[in-house]
mmCIF file of C-alpha atoms and ligand atoms in Angstrom:
data_model
loop_
_atom_site.group_PDB
_atom_site.id
_atom_site.type_symbol
_atom_site.label_atom_id
_atom_site.label_comp_id
_atom_site.label_asym_id
_atom_site.label_seq_id
_atom_site.Cartn_x
_atom_site.Cartn_y
_atom_site.Cartn_z
ATOM 1 C CA UNK R 1 -18.199 -13.259 -28.531
ATOM 2 C CA UNK R 2 -19.151 -13.224 -24.869
ATOM 3 C CA UNK R 3 -21.760 -10.818 -23.525
ATOM 4 C CA UNK R 4 -22.249 -9.427 -20.035
ATOM 5 C CA UNK R 5 -25.639 -7.830 -19.620
ATOM 6 C CA UNK R 6 -26.995 -6.393 -16.368
ATOM 7 C CA UNK R 7 -30.455 -5.253 -15.337
ATOM 8 C CA UNK R 8 -31.128 -2.528 -12.810
ATOM 9 C CA UNK R 9 -34.394 -1.084 -11.610
ATOM 10 C CA UNK R 10 -36.466 -0.440 -8.536
ATOM 11 C CA UNK R 11 -38.554 -2.980 -6.738
ATOM 12 C CA UNK R 12 -41.572 -4.007 -8.759
ATOM 13 C CA UNK R 13 -40.322 -2.703 -12.125
ATOM 14 C CA UNK R 14 -40.879 -6.026 -13.906
ATOM 15 C CA UNK R 15 -37.167 -6.831 -13.980
ATOM 16 C CA UNK R 16 -37.543 -10.595 -13.522
ATOM 17 C CA UNK R 17 -39.946 -10.884 -16.456
ATOM 18 C CA UNK R 18 -37.687 -8.872 -18.745
ATOM 19 C CA UNK R 19 -34.650 -10.864 -17.671
ATOM 20 C CA UNK R 20 -36.415 -14.103 -18.581
ATOM 21 C CA UNK R 21 -37.542 -12.784 -21.963
ATOM 22 C CA UNK R 22 -34.113 -11.387 -22.761
ATOM 23 C CA UNK R 23 -32.362 -14.601 -21.755
ATOM 24 C CA UNK R 24 -34.703 -16.475 -24.096
ATOM 25 C CA UNK R 25 -33.976 -14.009 -26.899
ATOM 26 C CA UNK R 26 -30.222 -14.479 -26.491
ATOM 27 C CA UNK R 27 -30.586 -18.259 -26.332
ATOM 28 C CA UNK R 28 -32.527 -18.115 -29.619
ATOM 29 C CA UNK R 29 -29.573 -16.252 -31.126
ATOM 30 C CA UNK R 30 -27.393 -19.203 -30.185
ATOM 31 C CA UNK R 31 -25.859 -17.923 -26.962
ATOM 32 C CA UNK R 32 -25.108 -20.178 -24.020
ATOM 33 C CA UNK R 33 -27.005 -18.014 -21.502
ATOM 34 C CA UNK R 34 -26.525 -17.955 -17.758
ATOM 35 C CA UNK R 35 -28.845 -15.846 -15.614
ATOM 36 C CA UNK R 36 -27.936 -14.929 -12.088
ATOM 37 C CA UNK R 37 -28.674 -12.298 -9.462
ATOM 38 C CA UNK R 38 -27.216 -10.086 -6.779
ATOM 39 C CA UNK R 39 -26.847 -10.292 -3.922
ATOM 40 C CA UNK R 40 -26.513 -14.052 -4.148
ATOM 41 C CA UNK R 41 -25.977 -16.296 -7.150
ATOM 42 C CA UNK R 42 -23.526 -18.579 -5.318
ATOM 43 C CA UNK R 43 -23.867 -20.631 -2.105
ATOM 44 C CA UNK R 44 -21.652 -18.108 -0.273
ATOM 45 C CA UNK R 45 -23.466 -15.156 -1.844
ATOM 46 C CA UNK R 46 -26.831 -16.570 -0.805
ATOM 47 C CA UNK R 47 -25.670 -16.711 2.802
ATOM 48 C CA UNK R 48 -24.537 -13.083 2.575
ATOM 49 C CA UNK R 49 -27.910 -12.183 1.030
ATOM 50 C CA UNK R 50 -29.709 -13.579 4.074
ATOM 51 C CA UNK R 51 -27.687 -11.328 6.387
ATOM 52 C CA UNK R 52 -28.170 -8.277 4.140
ATOM 53 C CA UNK R 53 -31.902 -8.642 3.761
ATOM 54 C CA UNK R 54 -32.818 -9.675 7.288
ATOM 55 C CA UNK R 55 -35.168 -6.942 8.522
ATOM 56 C CA UNK R 56 -33.913 -7.595 12.068
ATOM 57 C CA UNK R 57 -30.446 -6.290 11.100
ATOM 58 C CA UNK R 58 -31.315 -2.647 11.734
ATOM 59 C CA UNK R 59 -27.911 -2.109 13.408
ATOM 60 C CA UNK R 60 -25.985 -2.692 10.170
ATOM 61 C CA UNK R 61 -23.793 0.324 9.408
ATOM 62 C CA UNK R 62 -23.352 1.625 5.858
ATOM 63 C CA UNK R 63 -19.706 0.467 5.420
ATOM 64 C CA UNK R 64 -20.631 -3.065 6.540
ATOM 65 C CA UNK R 65 -23.534 -3.020 4.102
ATOM 66 C CA UNK R 66 -21.394 -2.004 1.148
ATOM 67 C CA UNK R 67 -18.702 -4.549 1.987
ATOM 68 C CA UNK R 68 -21.254 -7.358 2.250
ATOM 69 C CA UNK R 69 -22.810 -6.521 -1.131
ATOM 70 C CA UNK R 70 -19.289 -6.339 -2.550
ATOM 71 C CA UNK R 71 -18.270 -9.653 -0.973
ATOM 72 C CA UNK R 72 -21.247 -11.363 -2.576
ATOM 73 C CA UNK R 73 -20.299 -9.741 -5.900
ATOM 74 C CA UNK R 74 -16.645 -10.797 -5.639
ATOM 75 C CA UNK R 75 -17.675 -14.411 -5.154
ATOM 76 C CA UNK R 76 -20.153 -14.267 -8.030
ATOM 77 C CA UNK R 77 -17.633 -12.750 -10.450
ATOM 78 C CA UNK R 78 -14.967 -15.263 -9.470
ATOM 79 C CA UNK R 79 -17.116 -18.388 -9.335
ATOM 80 C CA UNK R 80 -19.793 -17.817 -11.962
ATOM 81 C CA UNK R 81 -19.533 -14.766 -14.222
ATOM 82 C CA UNK R 82 -15.897 -14.750 -15.346
ATOM 83 C CA UNK R 83 -15.719 -18.514 -16.075
ATOM 84 C CA UNK R 84 -18.885 -18.311 -18.195
ATOM 85 C CA UNK R 85 -17.688 -15.253 -20.123
ATOM 86 C CA UNK R 86 -14.317 -16.913 -20.725
ATOM 87 C CA UNK R 87 -16.195 -19.768 -22.402
ATOM 88 C CA UNK R 88 -17.826 -17.267 -24.765
ATOM 89 C CA UNK R 89 -21.229 -17.353 -23.047
ATOM 90 C CA UNK R 90 -23.725 -14.636 -22.214
ATOM 91 C CA UNK R 91 -24.347 -13.669 -18.597
ATOM 92 C CA UNK R 92 -27.561 -11.862 -17.672
ATOM 93 C CA UNK R 93 -27.343 -10.536 -14.139
ATOM 94 C CA UNK R 94 -30.179 -9.143 -12.018
ATOM 95 C CA UNK R 95 -28.336 -6.157 -10.447
ATOM 96 C CA UNK R 96 -24.596 -5.581 -10.329
ATOM 97 C CA UNK R 97 -22.168 -2.883 -9.174
ATOM 98 C CA UNK R 98 -24.418 -0.039 -10.359
ATOM 99 C CA UNK R 99 -26.789 -1.029 -7.536
ATOM 100 C CA UNK R 100 -24.005 -0.218 -5.088
ATOM 101 C CA UNK R 101 -23.359 3.178 -6.701
ATOM 102 C CA UNK R 102 -27.104 3.900 -6.692
ATOM 103 C CA UNK R 103 -28.163 2.600 -3.244
ATOM 104 C CA UNK R 104 -25.026 2.986 -1.139
ATOM 105 C CA UNK R 105 -23.704 6.000 -3.077
ATOM 106 C CA UNK R 106 -26.637 8.185 -4.124
ATOM 107 C CA UNK R 107 -28.993 6.654 -1.552
ATOM 108 C CA UNK R 108 -26.834 6.369 1.581
ATOM 109 C CA UNK R 109 -24.411 9.114 0.619
ATOM 110 C CA UNK R 110 -21.204 7.060 0.703
ATOM 111 C CA UNK R 111 -18.320 8.570 -1.210
ATOM 112 C CA UNK R 112 -18.299 7.572 -4.895
ATOM 113 C CA UNK R 113 -14.510 7.354 -5.109
ATOM 114 C CA UNK R 114 -14.381 4.825 -2.269
ATOM 115 C CA UNK R 115 -17.186 2.785 -3.846
ATOM 116 C CA UNK R 116 -15.301 2.675 -7.142
ATOM 117 C CA UNK R 117 -12.172 1.400 -5.408
ATOM 118 C CA UNK R 118 -14.063 -1.315 -3.532
ATOM 119 C CA UNK R 119 -15.934 -2.291 -6.688
ATOM 120 C CA UNK R 120 -12.776 -2.458 -8.774
ATOM 121 C CA UNK R 121 -11.277 -4.798 -6.164
ATOM 122 C CA UNK R 122 -14.395 -6.971 -5.848
ATOM 123 C CA UNK R 123 -15.082 -7.330 -9.578
ATOM 124 C CA UNK R 124 -11.493 -7.600 -10.819
ATOM 125 C CA UNK R 125 -12.437 -4.645 -12.988
ATOM 126 C CA UNK R 126 -15.234 -6.485 -14.822
ATOM 127 C CA UNK R 127 -17.845 -4.061 -16.196
ATOM 128 C CA UNK R 128 -21.067 -4.915 -18.019
ATOM 129 C CA UNK R 129 -21.182 -4.540 -21.802
ATOM 130 C CA UNK R 130 -24.719 -3.211 -21.524
ATOM 131 C CA UNK R 131 -26.936 -2.212 -18.622
ATOM 132 C CA UNK R 132 -30.710 -1.971 -18.847
ATOM 133 C CA UNK R 133 -32.376 0.343 -16.336
ATOM 134 C CA UNK R 134 -36.112 -0.181 -15.909
ATOM 135 C CA UNK R 135 -37.236 3.229 -14.763
ATOM 136 C CA UNK R 136 -40.237 3.517 -12.477
ATOM 137 C CA UNK R 137 -41.451 6.036 -9.921
ATOM 138 C CA UNK R 138 -40.367 4.429 -6.607
ATOM 139 C CA UNK R 139 -43.737 5.114 -4.979
ATOM 140 C CA UNK R 140 -45.392 3.024 -7.663
ATOM 141 C CA UNK R 141 -42.746 0.300 -7.478
ATOM 142 C CA UNK R 142 -42.984 -0.096 -3.721
ATOM 143 C CA UNK R 143 -46.766 -0.250 -3.942
ATOM 144 C CA UNK R 144 -46.549 -3.055 -6.521
ATOM 145 C CA UNK R 145 -44.057 -4.943 -4.384
ATOM 146 C CA UNK R 146 -46.034 -4.468 -1.151
ATOM 147 C CA UNK R 147 -49.060 -5.821 -2.959
ATOM 148 C CA UNK R 148 -47.160 -8.892 -4.242
ATOM 149 C CA UNK R 149 -45.775 -9.418 -0.763
ATOM 150 C CA UNK R 150 -49.134 -9.361 0.968
ATOM 151 C CA UNK R 151 -50.321 -11.894 -1.617
ATOM 152 C CA UNK R 152 -47.487 -14.162 -0.454
ATOM 153 C CA UNK R 153 -45.176 -13.551 -3.427
ATOM 154 C CA UNK R 154 -41.803 -11.794 -3.363
ATOM 155 C CA UNK R 155 -39.668 -10.780 -0.457
ATOM 156 C CA UNK R 156 -39.919 -7.645 1.653
ATOM 157 C CA UNK R 157 -36.350 -6.753 2.537
ATOM 158 C CA UNK R 158 -34.360 -4.320 4.668
ATOM 159 C CA UNK R 159 -33.841 -1.879 1.755
ATOM 160 C CA UNK R 160 -37.559 -1.796 0.914
ATOM 161 C CA UNK R 161 -38.233 -0.338 4.350
ATOM 162 C CA UNK R 162 -36.206 2.798 3.719
ATOM 163 C CA UNK R 163 -38.149 6.016 3.232
ATOM 164 C CA UNK R 164 -39.405 7.143 -0.155
ATOM 165 C CA UNK R 165 -36.827 9.968 -0.243
ATOM 166 C CA UNK R 166 -34.069 7.378 -0.250
ATOM 167 C CA UNK R 167 -35.613 5.590 -3.223
ATOM 168 C CA UNK R 168 -36.050 8.913 -5.069
ATOM 169 C CA UNK R 169 -32.328 9.617 -4.621
ATOM 170 C CA UNK R 170 -31.544 6.133 -5.913
ATOM 171 C CA UNK R 171 -33.639 6.760 -9.025
ATOM 172 C CA UNK R 172 -32.001 10.137 -9.659
ATOM 173 C CA UNK R 173 -28.641 8.401 -9.269
ATOM 174 C CA UNK R 174 -29.439 5.795 -11.890
ATOM 175 C CA UNK R 175 -30.621 8.433 -14.341
ATOM 176 C CA UNK R 176 -27.440 10.440 -13.778
ATOM 177 C CA UNK R 177 -25.207 7.391 -14.280
ATOM 178 C CA UNK R 178 -27.069 6.515 -17.469
ATOM 179 C CA UNK R 179 -26.606 10.050 -18.765
ATOM 180 C CA UNK R 180 -22.893 10.012 -17.994
ATOM 181 C CA UNK R 181 -22.269 6.755 -19.844
ATOM 182 C CA UNK R 182 -24.998 6.512 -22.514
ATOM 183 C CA UNK R 183 -23.105 3.964 -24.640
ATOM 184 C CA UNK R 184 -23.452 1.381 -21.860
ATOM 185 C CA UNK R 185 -26.936 2.213 -20.556
ATOM 186 C CA UNK R 186 -30.435 1.834 -21.883
ATOM 187 C CA UNK R 187 -33.166 3.512 -19.834
ATOM 188 C CA UNK R 188 -36.620 2.039 -20.427
ATOM 189 C CA UNK R 189 -39.943 3.327 -19.122
ATOM 190 C CA UNK R 190 -41.090 0.411 -16.969
ATOM 191 C CA UNK R 191 -44.740 1.527 -17.055
ATOM 192 C CA UNK R 192 -44.969 0.520 -20.737
ATOM 193 C CA UNK R 193 -46.359 -2.912 -21.600
ATOM 194 C CA UNK R 194 -44.200 -6.012 -21.163
ATOM 195 C CA UNK R 195 -44.012 -6.389 -24.942
ATOM 196 C CA UNK R 196 -43.030 -2.748 -25.561
ATOM 197 C CA UNK R 197 -40.308 -2.867 -22.919
ATOM 198 C CA UNK R 198 -39.033 -6.132 -24.315
ATOM 199 C CA UNK R 199 -38.976 -4.807 -27.898
ATOM 200 C CA UNK R 200 -36.955 -1.784 -26.796
ATOM 201 C CA UNK R 201 -34.433 -4.030 -25.074
ATOM 202 C CA UNK R 202 -34.198 -6.388 -28.053
ATOM 203 C CA UNK R 203 -33.632 -3.505 -30.448
ATOM 204 C CA UNK R 204 -30.774 -2.165 -28.334
ATOM 205 C CA UNK R 205 -29.230 -5.604 -28.028
ATOM 206 C CA UNK R 206 -29.393 -6.128 -31.771
ATOM 207 C CA UNK R 207 -27.681 -2.774 -32.283
ATOM 208 C CA UNK R 208 -24.990 -3.727 -29.805
ATOM 209 C CA UNK R 209 -24.405 -7.139 -31.329
ATOM 210 C CA UNK R 210 -23.981 -5.629 -34.796
ATOM 211 C CA UNK R 211 -21.593 -2.916 -33.569
ATOM 212 C CA UNK R 212 -20.286 -3.503 -30.031
ATOM 213 C CA UNK R 213 -19.089 -0.333 -28.235
HETATM 214 P P1 TYD Y 1 -34.072 -8.117 -4.280
HETATM 215 O O1 TYD Y 1 -34.915 -8.814 -3.287
HETATM 216 O O2 TYD Y 1 -33.058 -8.900 -5.016
HETATM 217 O O3 TYD Y 1 -35.122 -7.475 -5.209
HETATM 218 P P2 TYD Y 1 -35.069 -6.460 -6.413
HETATM 219 O O4 TYD Y 1 -33.790 -6.666 -7.177
HETATM 220 O O5 TYD Y 1 -36.306 -6.823 -7.166
HETATM 221 O O6 TYD Y 1 -35.156 -5.114 -5.793
HETATM 222 O O7 TYD Y 1 -33.413 -6.884 -3.537
HETATM 223 C C1 TYD Y 1 -32.146 -6.469 -3.658
HETATM 224 C C2 TYD Y 1 -32.051 -5.234 -2.780
HETATM 225 O O8 TYD Y 1 -30.715 -4.951 -2.452
HETATM 226 C C3 TYD Y 1 -32.609 -4.002 -3.463
HETATM 227 O O9 TYD Y 1 -33.370 -3.263 -2.546
HETATM 228 C C4 TYD Y 1 -31.382 -3.217 -3.830
HETATM 229 C C5 TYD Y 1 -30.387 -3.632 -2.797
HETATM 230 N N1 TYD Y 1 -28.973 -3.585 -3.245
HETATM 231 C C6 TYD Y 1 -28.133 -2.614 -2.719
HETATM 232 O O10 TYD Y 1 -28.551 -1.781 -1.904
HETATM 233 N N2 TYD Y 1 -26.817 -2.590 -3.103
HETATM 234 C C7 TYD Y 1 -26.301 -3.507 -3.978
HETATM 235 O O11 TYD Y 1 -25.094 -3.470 -4.305
HETATM 236 C C8 TYD Y 1 -27.191 -4.525 -4.497
HETATM 237 C C9 TYD Y 1 -26.676 -5.563 -5.447
HETATM 238 C C10 TYD Y 1 -28.516 -4.517 -4.103
#
């Protein structure tokens, strides 16, 4: 049985570490695991990512932003995710359409109905089986990321520069989405230790694999 798992969470929430650990866990269960990320994950998507994250692109309007994220996603679904799922594999994706609902919807204030239409078109209707949200106070997350960035690690992008209010709206959006669709979401406190967060994720995955929704 194929599995499509996505991770969401603010900058600096420890997402990359948890993705690695989870991919390893699934591989140990015998899955052929593919990890990828958004925006990007394909040669075309990586080019779109450069445009999206360039801090010089301050003139980018919100509709252009949402269409670029969606274009990257369309390419990723078509070229990478769907073929792997069709072969019965597991795909672990660092961000997916919920990022668009959170950042461009709750954050930028774009209409949810429009975002759903665009997303449906871009993804061919593909939804994750499970979505893990690593919940962290944005102020704390940005501080962690700024710190990593000044130490030469990580990337400081156009979205990171938006005001704290924006990131608070994004967080509230994630929590609301998770509440509306609890069978798909797992919200984890990202301030807990790496091992505790990982155990919580593993437990939920085991539950899902025994009795898929
Ligand atoms: P990235 O550098 O990949 O880091 P992280 O995932 O650790 O935050 O940044 C991706 C940025 O793009 C992030 O600020 C969220 C934003 N984003 C959107 O605004 N909309 C989207 O649809 C996606 C996929 C990402």
